[in-house]
Amino acid sequence: MNIFKQLELVGFKSFPDKINVTFDGGITAIVGPNGCGKSNVADAIRWVLGEQSAKLLRGKSMFDVIFSGTEKRKPLSYCEVSLVFDNTKRWFNIEFDEVIFTRKLYRSGDSEYCINRNSCRRKDIIDLLYDSGIGKDGYSIIGQGKIDEILMSRPEDRRSIFEEAASISKYKAKKEESESRLDRTRDNVSRLMIKYNEVGNQLAPLKKQSEDAKLFLELRDRLKDLEINSYLYQYENANRIKSEIEAKTKGL
Ligand code: ATP
Ligand code: MG
């Protein structure tokens, strides 16, 4: 079962009338003479998946994707492409067995994206695609001349093309995200270690100060006791001396 089920074009490039391309099991091939619109079909897939580069769509401006007329037919003011996916295996993280992405563009400049015919943002489509591993750059669309480019490219670049096609890129992106989070945590840990050591260095003098303070309190209490005792002694002693003197003066 293909994950791509159907492509619907209206007013896109050389297709003024609505056409449906169905992708049954196995390989679907589109054949025809030069200039019949084969590459336009691939462009339509790129476009509905959110392509923003007119150049990659082989045009000068984005409006070049709207049917611009022929000798026999007037230009159209609008184009629309829908791509229907099978989602019974939940490739896309939404609870529908079928996912339809749609993109529309009007010559007035208005444009719209939809998921299952409901208006959405481009980002919603990109996020769904990205999470599914299909990828926003459409690497898996290998256009005319691309094979040579892939064969001639540096091994690292070639690797990234295959990684994208093998849906590894989403895991790579997640790995990079986790690694950067890990780096941030490592930074935090080393900052905490610096603080910990600083505090550790202050610990010895603080311990000494706290022992001194405890000793001070003990000595202060002891001093208070001794002072009270000394007053009591002096008081009693004074009383005794007073009575002795009184006794002596009486005897005189
Ligand atoms: P080849 O076999 O040479 O690669 P192809 O089948 O891939 O050809 P495409 O490049 O898909 O052909 O189609 C080119 C045709 O599409 C041209 O005739 C061009 O005039 C037509 N075309 C492109 N954009 C538009 C447009 N906006 N309006 C009308 N026709 C368009
Ligand atoms: Mg072509």
Tab-separated table of N, CA and C in Angstrom, residues 23 48-49 80 99 105 122 128 130 139 188-190 196 213 226 229 232 240 248:
chain	number	residue	atom	x	y	z
A	23	PHE	N	-1.970	6.966	-7.189
A	23	PHE	CA	-0.786	6.136	-6.997
A	23	PHE	C	-1.247	4.821	-6.386
A	48	VAL	N	2.800	21.588	-2.850
A	48	VAL	CA	1.778	21.340	-1.825
A	48	VAL	C	2.437	20.981	-0.486
A	49	LEU	N	3.677	20.500	-0.549
A	49	LEU	CA	4.381	20.190	0.701
A	49	LEU	C	5.067	21.422	1.286
A	80	GLU	N	-4.759	25.209	-7.343
A	80	GLU	CA	-4.948	24.432	-6.116
A	80	GLU	C	-4.379	23.040	-6.314
A	99	VAL	N	-5.125	11.608	5.158
A	99	VAL	CA	-4.702	12.987	5.398
A	99	VAL	C	-4.584	13.680	4.042
A	105	LEU	N	-3.395	29.117	-4.299
A	105	LEU	CA	-2.804	30.442	-4.506
A	105	LEU	C	-3.645	31.218	-5.522
A	122	ARG	N	0.910	27.075	7.197
A	122	ARG	CA	1.927	26.288	6.490
A	122	ARG	C	2.691	25.445	7.513
A	128	LEU	N	3.685	18.403	10.664
A	128	LEU	CA	3.184	17.032	10.483
A	128	LEU	C	4.140	16.225	9.614
A	130	TYR	N	7.291	16.851	9.067
A	130	TYR	CA	8.593	16.712	9.706
A	130	TYR	C	8.564	15.554	10.700
A	139	TYR	N	13.649	16.114	-0.087
A	139	TYR	CA	14.811	15.456	-0.682
A	139	TYR	C	14.396	14.235	-1.484
A	188	ASN	N	25.134	24.030	33.303
A	188	ASN	CA	24.545	24.317	34.613
A	188	ASN	C	25.282	23.581	35.712
A	189	VAL	N	25.605	22.298	35.446
A	189	VAL	CA	26.292	21.500	36.455
A	189	VAL	C	27.650	22.127	36.760
A	190	SER	N	28.391	22.563	35.702
A	190	SER	CA	29.725	23.101	35.998
A	190	SER	C	29.603	24.431	36.736
A	196	TYR	N	29.575	25.532	44.323
A	196	TYR	CA	29.754	24.587	45.416
A	196	TYR	C	31.155	24.732	46.015
A	213	ALA	N	31.587	31.756	68.183
A	213	ALA	CA	30.338	32.353	68.654
A	213	ALA	C	29.746	31.513	69.773
A	226	LEU	N	28.730	33.920	87.474
A	226	LEU	CA	29.780	34.313	88.420
A	226	LEU	C	29.515	35.706	88.988
A	229	ASN	N	26.808	35.377	91.571
A	229	ASN	CA	27.369	34.784	92.785
A	229	ASN	C	28.194	35.807	93.561
A	232	LEU	N	25.953	38.216	95.322
A	232	LEU	CA	25.326	37.594	96.495
A	232	LEU	C	26.331	37.495	97.650
A	240	ARG	N	27.002	40.423	107.071
A	240	ARG	CA	27.705	39.827	108.221
A	240	ARG	C	28.561	40.886	108.906
A	248	LYS	N	29.604	44.858	117.981
A	248	LYS	CA	30.738	45.508	118.653
A	248	LYS	C	30.301	46.836	119.253
